[in-house]
Coordinates of C-alpha atoms and ligand atoms in Angstrom, one line a residue:
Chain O
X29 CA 112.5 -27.7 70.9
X30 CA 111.4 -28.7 74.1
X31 CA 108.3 -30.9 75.8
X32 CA 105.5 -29.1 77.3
X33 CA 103.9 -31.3 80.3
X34 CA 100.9 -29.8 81.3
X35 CA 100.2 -31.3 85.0
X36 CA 96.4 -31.7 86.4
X37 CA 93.7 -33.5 88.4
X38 CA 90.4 -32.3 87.9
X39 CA 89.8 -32.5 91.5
X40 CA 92.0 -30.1 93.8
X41 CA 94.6 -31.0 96.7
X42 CA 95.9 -34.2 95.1
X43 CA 98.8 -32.8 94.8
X44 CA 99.7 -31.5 91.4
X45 CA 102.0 -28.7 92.6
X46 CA 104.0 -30.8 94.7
X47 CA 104.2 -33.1 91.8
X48 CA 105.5 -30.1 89.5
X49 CA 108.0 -29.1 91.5
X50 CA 109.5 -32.7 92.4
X51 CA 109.8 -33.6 88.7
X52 CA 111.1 -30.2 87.7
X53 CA 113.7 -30.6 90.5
X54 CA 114.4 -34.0 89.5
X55 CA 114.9 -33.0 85.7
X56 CA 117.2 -30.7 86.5
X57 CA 119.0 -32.5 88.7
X58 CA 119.3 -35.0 85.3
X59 CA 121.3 -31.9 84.1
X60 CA 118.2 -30.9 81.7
X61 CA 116.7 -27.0 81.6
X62 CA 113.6 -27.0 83.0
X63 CA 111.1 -24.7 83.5
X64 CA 107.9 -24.8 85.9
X65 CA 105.4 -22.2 85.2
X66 CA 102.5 -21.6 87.9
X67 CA 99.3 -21.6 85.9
X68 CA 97.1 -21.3 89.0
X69 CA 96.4 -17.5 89.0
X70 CA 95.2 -15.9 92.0
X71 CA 96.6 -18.9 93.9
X72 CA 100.1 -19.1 93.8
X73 CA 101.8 -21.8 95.5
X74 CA 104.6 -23.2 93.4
X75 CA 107.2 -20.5 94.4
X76 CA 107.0 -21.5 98.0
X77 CA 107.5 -25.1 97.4
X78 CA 110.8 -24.0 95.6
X79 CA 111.1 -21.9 98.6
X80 CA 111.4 -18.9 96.0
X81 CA 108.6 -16.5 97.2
X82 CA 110.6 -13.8 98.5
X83 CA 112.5 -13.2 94.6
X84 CA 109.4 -13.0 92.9
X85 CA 109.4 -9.8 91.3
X86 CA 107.2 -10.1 87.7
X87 CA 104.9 -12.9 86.9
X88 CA 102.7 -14.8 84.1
X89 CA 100.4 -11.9 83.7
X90 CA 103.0 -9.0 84.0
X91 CA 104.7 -11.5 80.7
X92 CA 101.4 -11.9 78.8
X93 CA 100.3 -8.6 79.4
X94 CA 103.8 -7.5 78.2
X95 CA 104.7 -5.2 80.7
X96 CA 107.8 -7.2 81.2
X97 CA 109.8 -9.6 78.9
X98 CA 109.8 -13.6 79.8
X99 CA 113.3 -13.5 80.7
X100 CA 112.7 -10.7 83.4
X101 CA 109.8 -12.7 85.2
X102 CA 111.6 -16.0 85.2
X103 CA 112.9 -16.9 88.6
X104 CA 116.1 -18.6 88.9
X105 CA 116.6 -21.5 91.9
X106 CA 119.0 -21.3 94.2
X107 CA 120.4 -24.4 93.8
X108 CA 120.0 -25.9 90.4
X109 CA 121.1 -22.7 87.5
X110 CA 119.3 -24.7 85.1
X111 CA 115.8 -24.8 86.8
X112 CA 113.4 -21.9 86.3
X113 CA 110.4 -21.0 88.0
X114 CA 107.4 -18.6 86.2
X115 CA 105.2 -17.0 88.4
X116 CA 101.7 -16.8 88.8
X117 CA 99.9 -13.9 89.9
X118 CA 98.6 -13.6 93.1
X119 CA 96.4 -10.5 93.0
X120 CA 94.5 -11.3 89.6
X121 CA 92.2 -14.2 88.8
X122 CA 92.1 -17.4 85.7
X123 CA 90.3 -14.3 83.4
X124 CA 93.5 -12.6 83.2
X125 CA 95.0 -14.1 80.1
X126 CA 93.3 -16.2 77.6
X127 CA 94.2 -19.9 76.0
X128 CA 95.7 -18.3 72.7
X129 CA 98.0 -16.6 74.8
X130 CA 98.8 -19.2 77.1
X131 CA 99.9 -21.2 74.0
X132 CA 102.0 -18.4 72.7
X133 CA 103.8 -17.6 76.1
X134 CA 104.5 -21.9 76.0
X135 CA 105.5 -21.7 72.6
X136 CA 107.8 -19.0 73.5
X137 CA 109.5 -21.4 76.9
X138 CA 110.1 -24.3 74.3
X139 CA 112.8 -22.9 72.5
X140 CA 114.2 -22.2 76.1
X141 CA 114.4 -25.1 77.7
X142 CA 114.3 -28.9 77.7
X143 CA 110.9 -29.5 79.2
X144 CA 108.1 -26.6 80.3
X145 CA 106.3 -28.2 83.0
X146 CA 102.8 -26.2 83.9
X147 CA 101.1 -26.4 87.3
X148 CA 97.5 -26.6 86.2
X149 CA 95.1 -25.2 88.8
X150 CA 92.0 -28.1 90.0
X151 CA 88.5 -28.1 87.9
X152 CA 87.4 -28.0 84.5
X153 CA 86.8 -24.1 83.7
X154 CA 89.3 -22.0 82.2
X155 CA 92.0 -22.3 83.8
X156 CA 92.3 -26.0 83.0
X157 CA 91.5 -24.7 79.4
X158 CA 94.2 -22.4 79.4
X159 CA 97.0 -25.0 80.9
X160 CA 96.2 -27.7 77.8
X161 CA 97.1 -24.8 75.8
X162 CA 99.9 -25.6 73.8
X163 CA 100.9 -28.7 75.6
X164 CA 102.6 -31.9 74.0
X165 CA 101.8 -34.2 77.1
X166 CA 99.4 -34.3 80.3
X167 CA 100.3 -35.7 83.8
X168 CA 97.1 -36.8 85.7
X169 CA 97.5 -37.0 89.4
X170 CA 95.0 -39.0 91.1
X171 CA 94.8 -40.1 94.8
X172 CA 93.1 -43.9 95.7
X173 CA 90.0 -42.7 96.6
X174 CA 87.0 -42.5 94.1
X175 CA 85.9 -39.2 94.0
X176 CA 89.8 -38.3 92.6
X177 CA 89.5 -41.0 90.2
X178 CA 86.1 -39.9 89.1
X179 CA 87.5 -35.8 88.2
X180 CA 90.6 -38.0 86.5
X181 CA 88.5 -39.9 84.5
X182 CA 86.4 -36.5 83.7
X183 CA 89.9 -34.9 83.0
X184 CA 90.7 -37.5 80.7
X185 CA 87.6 -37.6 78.8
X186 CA 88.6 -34.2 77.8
X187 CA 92.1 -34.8 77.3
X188 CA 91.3 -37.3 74.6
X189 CA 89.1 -35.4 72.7
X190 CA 92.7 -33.5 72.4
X191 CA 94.3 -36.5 71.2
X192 CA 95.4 -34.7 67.7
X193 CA 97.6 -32.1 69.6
X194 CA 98.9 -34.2 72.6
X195 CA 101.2 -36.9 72.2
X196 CA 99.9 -38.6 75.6
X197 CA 98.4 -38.9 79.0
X198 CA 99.9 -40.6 81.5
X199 CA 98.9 -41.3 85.4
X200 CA 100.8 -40.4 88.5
X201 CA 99.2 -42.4 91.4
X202 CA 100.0 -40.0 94.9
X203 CA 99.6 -40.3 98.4
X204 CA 99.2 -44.4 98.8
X205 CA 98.9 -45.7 101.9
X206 CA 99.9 -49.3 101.6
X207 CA 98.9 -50.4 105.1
X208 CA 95.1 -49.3 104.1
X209 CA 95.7 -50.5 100.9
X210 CA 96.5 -54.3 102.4
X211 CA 93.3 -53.9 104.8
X212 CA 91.0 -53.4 101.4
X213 CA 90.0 -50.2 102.6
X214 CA 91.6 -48.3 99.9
X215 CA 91.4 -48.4 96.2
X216 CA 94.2 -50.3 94.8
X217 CA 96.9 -49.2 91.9
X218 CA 95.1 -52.1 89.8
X219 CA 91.3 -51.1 90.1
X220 CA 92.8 -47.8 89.5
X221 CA 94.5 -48.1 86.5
X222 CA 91.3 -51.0 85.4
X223 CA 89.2 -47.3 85.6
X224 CA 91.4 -45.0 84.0
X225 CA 93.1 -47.5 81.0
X226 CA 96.1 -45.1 80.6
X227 CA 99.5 -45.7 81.0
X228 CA 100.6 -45.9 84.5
X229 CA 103.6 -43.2 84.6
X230 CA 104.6 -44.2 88.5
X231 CA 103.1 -44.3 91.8
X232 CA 103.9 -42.1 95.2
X233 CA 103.6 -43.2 98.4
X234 CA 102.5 -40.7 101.4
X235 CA 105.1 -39.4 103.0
X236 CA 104.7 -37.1 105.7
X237 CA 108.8 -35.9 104.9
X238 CA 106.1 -34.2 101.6
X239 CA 105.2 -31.8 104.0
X240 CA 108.1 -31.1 106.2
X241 CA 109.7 -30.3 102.5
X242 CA 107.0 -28.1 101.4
X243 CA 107.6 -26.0 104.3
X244 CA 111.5 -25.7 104.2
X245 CA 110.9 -24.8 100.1
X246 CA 113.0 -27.2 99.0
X247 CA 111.4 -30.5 96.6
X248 CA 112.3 -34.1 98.6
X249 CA 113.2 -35.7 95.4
X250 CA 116.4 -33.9 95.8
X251 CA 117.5 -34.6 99.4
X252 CA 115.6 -37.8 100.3
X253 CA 116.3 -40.9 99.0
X254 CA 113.7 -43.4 100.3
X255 CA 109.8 -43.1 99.6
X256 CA 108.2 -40.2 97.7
X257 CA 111.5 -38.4 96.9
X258 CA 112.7 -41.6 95.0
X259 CA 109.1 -42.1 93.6
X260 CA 109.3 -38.9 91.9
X261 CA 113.5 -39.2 90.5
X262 CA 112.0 -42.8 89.0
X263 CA 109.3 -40.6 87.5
X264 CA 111.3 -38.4 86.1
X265 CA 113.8 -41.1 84.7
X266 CA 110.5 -42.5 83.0
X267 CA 109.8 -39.2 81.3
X268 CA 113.5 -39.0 80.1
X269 CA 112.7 -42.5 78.3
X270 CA 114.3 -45.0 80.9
X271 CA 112.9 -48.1 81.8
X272 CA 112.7 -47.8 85.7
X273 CA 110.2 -50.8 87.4
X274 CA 107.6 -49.5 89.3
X275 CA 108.3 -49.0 93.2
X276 CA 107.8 -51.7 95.6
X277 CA 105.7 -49.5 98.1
X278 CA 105.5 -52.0 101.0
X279 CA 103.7 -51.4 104.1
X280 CA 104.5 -51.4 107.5
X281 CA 101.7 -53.5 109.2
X282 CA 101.4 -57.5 109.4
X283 CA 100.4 -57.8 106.0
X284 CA 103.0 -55.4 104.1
X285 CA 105.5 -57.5 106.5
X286 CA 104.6 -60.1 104.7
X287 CA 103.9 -59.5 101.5
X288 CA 104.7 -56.8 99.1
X289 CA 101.1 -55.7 97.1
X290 CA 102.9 -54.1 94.0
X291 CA 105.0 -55.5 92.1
Chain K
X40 CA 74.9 -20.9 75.6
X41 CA 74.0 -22.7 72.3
X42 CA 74.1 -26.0 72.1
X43 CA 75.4 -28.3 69.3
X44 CA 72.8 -30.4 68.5
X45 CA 73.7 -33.9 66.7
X46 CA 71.4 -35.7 64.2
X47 CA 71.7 -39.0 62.0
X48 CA 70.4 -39.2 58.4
X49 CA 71.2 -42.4 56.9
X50 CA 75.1 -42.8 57.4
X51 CA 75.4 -39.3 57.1
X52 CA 76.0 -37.5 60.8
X53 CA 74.8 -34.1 60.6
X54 CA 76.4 -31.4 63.2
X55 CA 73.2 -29.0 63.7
X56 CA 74.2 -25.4 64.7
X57 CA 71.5 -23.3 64.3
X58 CA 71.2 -22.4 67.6
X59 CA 74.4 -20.1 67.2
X60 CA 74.7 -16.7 66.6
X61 CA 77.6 -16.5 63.6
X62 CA 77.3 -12.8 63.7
X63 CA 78.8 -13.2 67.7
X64 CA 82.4 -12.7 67.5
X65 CA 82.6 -15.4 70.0
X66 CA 80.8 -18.2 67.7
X67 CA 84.0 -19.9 67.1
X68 CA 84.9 -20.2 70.5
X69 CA 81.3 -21.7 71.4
X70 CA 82.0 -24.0 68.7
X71 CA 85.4 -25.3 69.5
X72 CA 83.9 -25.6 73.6
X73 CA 80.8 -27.5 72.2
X74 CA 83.4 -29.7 70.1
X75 CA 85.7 -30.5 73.0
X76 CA 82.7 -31.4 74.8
X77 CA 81.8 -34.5 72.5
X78 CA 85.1 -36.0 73.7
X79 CA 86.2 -36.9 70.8
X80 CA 83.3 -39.0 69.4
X81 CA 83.3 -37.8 66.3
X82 CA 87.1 -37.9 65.9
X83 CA 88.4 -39.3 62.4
X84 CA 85.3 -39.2 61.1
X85 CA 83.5 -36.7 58.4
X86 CA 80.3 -34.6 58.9
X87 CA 78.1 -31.8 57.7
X88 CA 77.2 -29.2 59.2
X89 CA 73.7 -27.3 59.4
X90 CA 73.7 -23.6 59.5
X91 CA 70.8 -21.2 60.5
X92 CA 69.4 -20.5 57.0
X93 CA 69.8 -16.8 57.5
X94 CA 73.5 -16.7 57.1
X95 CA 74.1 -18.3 54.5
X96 CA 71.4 -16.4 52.3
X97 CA 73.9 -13.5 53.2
X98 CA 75.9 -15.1 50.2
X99 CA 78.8 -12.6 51.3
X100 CA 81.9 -13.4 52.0
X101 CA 81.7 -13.4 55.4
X102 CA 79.6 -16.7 54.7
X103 CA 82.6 -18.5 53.0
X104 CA 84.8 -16.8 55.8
X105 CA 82.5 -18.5 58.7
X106 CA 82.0 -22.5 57.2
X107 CA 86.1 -21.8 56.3
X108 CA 86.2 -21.1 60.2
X109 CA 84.1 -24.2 61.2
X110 CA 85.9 -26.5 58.9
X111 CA 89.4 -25.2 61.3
X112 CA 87.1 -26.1 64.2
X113 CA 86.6 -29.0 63.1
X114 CA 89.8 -30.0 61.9
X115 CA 91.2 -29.4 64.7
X116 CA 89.2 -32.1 66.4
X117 CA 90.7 -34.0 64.0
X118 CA 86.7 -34.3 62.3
X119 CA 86.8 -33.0 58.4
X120 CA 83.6 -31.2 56.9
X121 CA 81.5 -33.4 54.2
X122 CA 79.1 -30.2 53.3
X123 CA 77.1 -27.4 54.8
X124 CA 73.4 -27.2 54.5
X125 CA 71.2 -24.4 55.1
X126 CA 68.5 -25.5 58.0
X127 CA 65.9 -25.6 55.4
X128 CA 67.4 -26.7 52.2
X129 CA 68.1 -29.8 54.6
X130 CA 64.5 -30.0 55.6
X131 CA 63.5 -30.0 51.4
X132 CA 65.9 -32.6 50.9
X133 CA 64.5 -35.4 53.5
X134 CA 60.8 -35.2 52.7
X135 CA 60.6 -36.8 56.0
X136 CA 61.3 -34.7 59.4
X137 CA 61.1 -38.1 61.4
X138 CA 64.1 -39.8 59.9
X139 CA 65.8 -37.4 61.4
X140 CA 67.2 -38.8 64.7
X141 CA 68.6 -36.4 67.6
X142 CA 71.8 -38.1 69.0
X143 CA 72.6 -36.4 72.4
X144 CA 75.6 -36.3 73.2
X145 CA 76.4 -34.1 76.1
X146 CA 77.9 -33.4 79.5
X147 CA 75.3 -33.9 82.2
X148 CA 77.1 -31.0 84.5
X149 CA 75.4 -32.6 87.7
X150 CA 71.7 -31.4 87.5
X151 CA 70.1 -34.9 88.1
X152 CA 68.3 -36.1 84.3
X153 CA 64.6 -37.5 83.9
X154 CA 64.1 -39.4 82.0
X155 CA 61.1 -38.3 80.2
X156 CA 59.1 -41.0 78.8
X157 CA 56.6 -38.6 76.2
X158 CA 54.1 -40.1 73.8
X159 CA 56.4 -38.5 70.8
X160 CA 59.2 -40.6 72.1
X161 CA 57.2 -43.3 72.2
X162 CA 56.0 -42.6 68.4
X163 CA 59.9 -42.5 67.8
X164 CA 59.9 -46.0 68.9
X165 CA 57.2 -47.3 66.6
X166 CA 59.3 -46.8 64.0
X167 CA 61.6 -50.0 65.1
X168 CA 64.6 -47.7 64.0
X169 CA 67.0 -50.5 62.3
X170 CA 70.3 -48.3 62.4
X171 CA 72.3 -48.9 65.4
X172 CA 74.8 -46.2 67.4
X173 CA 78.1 -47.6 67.3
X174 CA 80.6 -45.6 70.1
X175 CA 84.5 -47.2 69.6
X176 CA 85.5 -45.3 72.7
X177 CA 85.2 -45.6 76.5
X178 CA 82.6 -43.8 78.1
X179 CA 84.0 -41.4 80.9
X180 CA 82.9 -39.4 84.2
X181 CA 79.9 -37.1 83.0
X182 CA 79.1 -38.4 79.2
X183 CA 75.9 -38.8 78.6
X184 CA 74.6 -40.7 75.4
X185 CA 70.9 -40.3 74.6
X186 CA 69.6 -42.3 71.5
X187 CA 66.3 -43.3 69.9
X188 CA 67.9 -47.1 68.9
X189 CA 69.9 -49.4 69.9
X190 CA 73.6 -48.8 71.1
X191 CA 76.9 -50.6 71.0
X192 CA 79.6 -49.3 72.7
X193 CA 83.2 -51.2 72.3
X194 CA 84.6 -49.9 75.2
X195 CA 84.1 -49.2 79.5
X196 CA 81.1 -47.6 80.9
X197 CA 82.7 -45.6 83.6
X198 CA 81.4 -44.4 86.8
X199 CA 78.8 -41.5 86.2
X200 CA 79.0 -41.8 82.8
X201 CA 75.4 -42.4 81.1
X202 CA 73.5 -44.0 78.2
X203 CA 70.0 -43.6 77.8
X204 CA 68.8 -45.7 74.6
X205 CA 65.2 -46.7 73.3
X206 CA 66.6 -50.3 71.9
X207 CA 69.1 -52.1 73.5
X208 CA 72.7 -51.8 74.9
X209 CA 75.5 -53.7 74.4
X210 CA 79.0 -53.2 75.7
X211 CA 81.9 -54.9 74.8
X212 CA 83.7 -53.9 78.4
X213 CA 82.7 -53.6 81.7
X214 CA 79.5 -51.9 82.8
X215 CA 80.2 -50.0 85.8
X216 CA 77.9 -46.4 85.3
X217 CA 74.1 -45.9 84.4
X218 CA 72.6 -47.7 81.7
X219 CA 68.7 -47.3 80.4
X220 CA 67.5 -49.9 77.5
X221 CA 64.2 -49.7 76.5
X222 CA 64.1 -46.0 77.8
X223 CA 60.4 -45.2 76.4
X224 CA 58.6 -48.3 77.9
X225 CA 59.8 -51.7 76.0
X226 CA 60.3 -54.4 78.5
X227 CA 61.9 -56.4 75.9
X228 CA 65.4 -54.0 75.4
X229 CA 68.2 -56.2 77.2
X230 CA 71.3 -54.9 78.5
X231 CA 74.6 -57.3 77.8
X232 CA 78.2 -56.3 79.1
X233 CA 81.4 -58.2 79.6
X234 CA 80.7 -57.8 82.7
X235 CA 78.6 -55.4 85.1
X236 CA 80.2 -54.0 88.3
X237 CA 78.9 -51.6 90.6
X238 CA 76.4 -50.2 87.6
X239 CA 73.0 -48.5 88.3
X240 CA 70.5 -50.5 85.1
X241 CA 67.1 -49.8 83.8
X242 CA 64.9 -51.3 81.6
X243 CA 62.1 -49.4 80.6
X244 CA 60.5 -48.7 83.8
X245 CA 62.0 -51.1 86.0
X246 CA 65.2 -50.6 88.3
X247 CA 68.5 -52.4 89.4
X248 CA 71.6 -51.7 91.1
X249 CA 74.5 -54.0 90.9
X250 CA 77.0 -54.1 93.7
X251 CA 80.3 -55.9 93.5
X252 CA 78.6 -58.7 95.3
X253 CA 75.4 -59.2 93.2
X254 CA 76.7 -62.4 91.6
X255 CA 74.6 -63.0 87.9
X256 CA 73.0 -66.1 87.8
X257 CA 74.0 -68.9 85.7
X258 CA 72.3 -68.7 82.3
X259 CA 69.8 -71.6 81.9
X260 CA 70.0 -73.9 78.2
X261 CA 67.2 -72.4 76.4
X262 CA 68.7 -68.9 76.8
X263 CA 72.2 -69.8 75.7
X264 CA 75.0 -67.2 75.3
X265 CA 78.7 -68.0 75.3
X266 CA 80.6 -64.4 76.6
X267 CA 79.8 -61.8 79.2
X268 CA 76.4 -61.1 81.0
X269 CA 72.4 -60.0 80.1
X270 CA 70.6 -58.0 82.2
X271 CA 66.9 -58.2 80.8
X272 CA 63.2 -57.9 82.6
X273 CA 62.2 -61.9 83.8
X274 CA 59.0 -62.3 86.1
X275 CA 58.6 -58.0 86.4
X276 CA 62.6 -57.8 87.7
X277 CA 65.6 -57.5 86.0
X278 CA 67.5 -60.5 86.0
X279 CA 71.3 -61.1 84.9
X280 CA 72.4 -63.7 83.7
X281 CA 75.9 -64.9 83.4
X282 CA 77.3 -66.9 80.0
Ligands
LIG209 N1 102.8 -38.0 98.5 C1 102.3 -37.2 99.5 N2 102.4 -37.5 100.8 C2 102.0 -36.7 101.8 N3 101.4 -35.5 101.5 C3 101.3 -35.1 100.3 C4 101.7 -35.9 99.2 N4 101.5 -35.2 98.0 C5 100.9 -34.1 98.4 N5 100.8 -34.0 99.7 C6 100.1 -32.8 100.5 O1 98.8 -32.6 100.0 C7 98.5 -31.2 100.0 C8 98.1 -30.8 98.6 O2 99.2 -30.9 97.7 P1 99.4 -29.9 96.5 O3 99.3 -28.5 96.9 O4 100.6 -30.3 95.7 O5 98.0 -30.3 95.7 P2 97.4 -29.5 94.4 O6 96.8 -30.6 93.6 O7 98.4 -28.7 93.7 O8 96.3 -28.6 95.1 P3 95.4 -27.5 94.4 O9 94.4 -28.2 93.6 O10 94.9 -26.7 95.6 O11 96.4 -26.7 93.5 C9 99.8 -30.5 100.5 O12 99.6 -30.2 101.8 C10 100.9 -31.5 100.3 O13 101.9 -31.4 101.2
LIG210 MG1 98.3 -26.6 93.2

């Protein structure tokens, strides 16, 4: 049976999707059958990060509404066999399926694969309420600033009045910018994680390669192999139970020169 | 959209529902909402329930059916049912209406609170309620705490997270939301934390807000204290003091 890793925020534009696919990638890479389902209906974005829009034929609502079967909806990646992608449906909105069935259709994807990770769309309303359903674990993506860590906290507030169904909650910290972080004019990993008091599952750095990938649909953590792409492979080697040390994210201005703030 | 309503008897915590319509097919789903919403305060522990006297004077099965329902809610929150009272068998049973404390816990979804300082709250704290509200959990974004005693929390006040109490507030953590003591009028509710950082406190009618930089005086001898800090009204300010 495999993990369901429900992926959110609270606030929006952190960067949960980009987070979804890089781990997926980076799982699969690992040889493990992954699947990443879009739970963000209405707004899909996931299948152009994979660089898979144009092969989307069915999607999460066709499955749930069963006018086609799981297998027929699942998209296939052109690199990696074992990673999967489900759809999300562009022309419908969050009141299209329901949590129960959200927890059914996940049920379903764990006796497919290794890990079912779900792209959970930003707020508190349904849609969050429907991407808990039927997950084992949560990834919180937060950004340094303190209006994300506020919507994490929220997030997590409601997350542990889960605790009986997940088995835990960890933190991704995204998009640091070490040279601000040196100048004090950013929040750092430490006051972050003081807030939050979760586990720290790993930290990315901003990296503008993030974008250039994004737009050539293919996840960094499989091509590059300095900064955010090798944040998110360490991630993923975290999830798979290894004991990779946090990344030195050093920055580029006098200070980072001289001294590295994580460590 | 009903609201769960939470009251104190004694030890006993009492989960009032009878603001929900159980003939609404969507009850359950109201509940389990409500439920989440408490954050899971009331996890591991056990509670009774009070249903709207009407339903279960149905005595049919659909009764048995319903508190069989709430007791899944319930469970699933990981909280187990002690009993289920009708409203006003519950009302026979404590002779006494005004032992009854409201605990309200609850999301505050943005709208800015008043506090309202009524003469019936004020009653409430002639009282000098001895039983204390003890929270074993941090305090995140949005939770709100109201309560007509005293309140120990063994855990972080975050930011935007809020607890309005009539006695006074300790927390074994660090203070960095809103915290009222004293909220209808007493001057001499103090506020202790670990530490307070960047927190917005009141006491009864008075007003602080404590910046990184606001460094808390060094406690003189005749007030001595050995951990954390005191906030508490001095002179008509708040004052804190350091251990
Ligand atoms: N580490 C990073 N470095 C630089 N840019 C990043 C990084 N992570 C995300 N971004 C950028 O931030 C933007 C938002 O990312 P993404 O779409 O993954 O966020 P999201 O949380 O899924 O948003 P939404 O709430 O709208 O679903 C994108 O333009 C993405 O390229
Ligand atoms: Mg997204």
């Amino acid at each position: 049976m495999g993990r369901v890793i429900v992926i959110t925020s609270g606030k929006g534009g952190v960067g949960k999707t980009t987070t979804t696919a890089n781990i997926g990638a980076s799982l699969a890479k690992q040889g493990k059958n992954v699947c990443v389902v879009d739970m963000d209906i209405g707004l899909r974005n996931l299948d152009i990060l994979m660089g898979l829009e144009n092969r989307v034929v069915y999607n999460l609502v066709d499955v749930i509404e069963g006018t086609c079967k799981v297998k027929q909806a699942l998209v296939k990646d052109k690199k990696l066999p074992n990673l999967s992608l489900l759809p999300s449906a562009q022309t419908r909105d969050k009141t299209a399926v329901n949590a129960d069935q959200v927890r059914e259709l996940v049920n379903e994807l764990k006796t497919m694969f290794d890990f079912v990770l779900v792209d959970c769309p930003a707020g508190i309303e349904s849609g969050f309420q429907n991407s808990i359903s039927g997950a084992d674990e949560a990834i919180v993506v937060v950004t340094p600033e303190m209006s994300s860590v506020r919507d994490a906290d929220r997030i997590i507030g409601l997350l542990e009045a889960r605790k009986n169904e997940l088995d835990s909650y960890r933190l991704v910290i995204n998009r640091i910018k070490p040279d601000l972080v040196n100048a004090n004019q950013m929040m750092s990993m430490d006051d972050i994680c003081e807030i939050l008091s979760v586990d720290l599952l790993g930290i990315v750095p901003d990296d503008e390669d993030i974008v250039v990938s994004t737009n050539k649909g293919e996840p960094l953590s499989l091509t590059a192999n300095k900064s955010a792409g090798q944040a998110y492979r360490n991630i993923a080697k975290r999830i798979l139970g290894e004991d990779i040390p946090l990344m030195d994210i050093k920055g580029k201005g006098f200070f980072g020169k001289l001294k590295a703030i994580f460590s | 959209m009903p609201e769960l309503k939470v009251k104190q008897h004694k030890k006993e915590i009492f989960l009032d529902l009878s603001s929900f319509d159980f003939s609404n097919d969507s009850f359950r789903k109201e509940l389990e909402s409500e439920l989440s919403r408490s954050a899971g305060f009331f996890s591991g522990n056990s509670v009774s329930v009070i249903i709207p006297e009407m339903e279960l004077n149905k005595n049919s099965k659909d009764v048995k059916q319903q508190i069989q329902e709430i007791q899944d809610s319930l469970n699933k929150q990981n909280i187990s049912l002690r009993a289920s009272y009708a409203a006003g068998d519950l009302e026979n049973m404590i002779a006494s209406a005004d032992s009854f404390r409201d605990v309200k816990l609850s999301y505050d979804d943005g709208q800015t609170e008043t506090v309202s300082t009524s003469k019936e709250e004020v009653k409430d704290e002639e009282y000098n309620i001895p039983d204390t509200l003890y929270v074993k959990s941090n305090l995140r974004a949005g939770h709100l705490i109201r309560y007509p005693g005293s309140v120990v929390i063994i855990g972080d006040i975050n930011p935007s997270a809020e607890i309005i109490a009539q006695g006074d507030v300790l927390i074994w953590g660090t203070c960095r939301g809103i915290v009222h003591a004293g909220s209808s009028g007493n001057e001499a509710a103090t506020i202790r934390a670990l530490k307070f950082s960047n927190c917005q406190l009141r006491i009864a009618e008075k007003f602080l807000g404590v910046a990184k930089e606001v460094e808390p005086k060094k406690n003189e001898k005749n007030n001595y204290f050995n951990a954390g800090e005191l906030a508490k009204i001095e002179n008509s300010e708040i004052m804190i003091y350091k251990s």
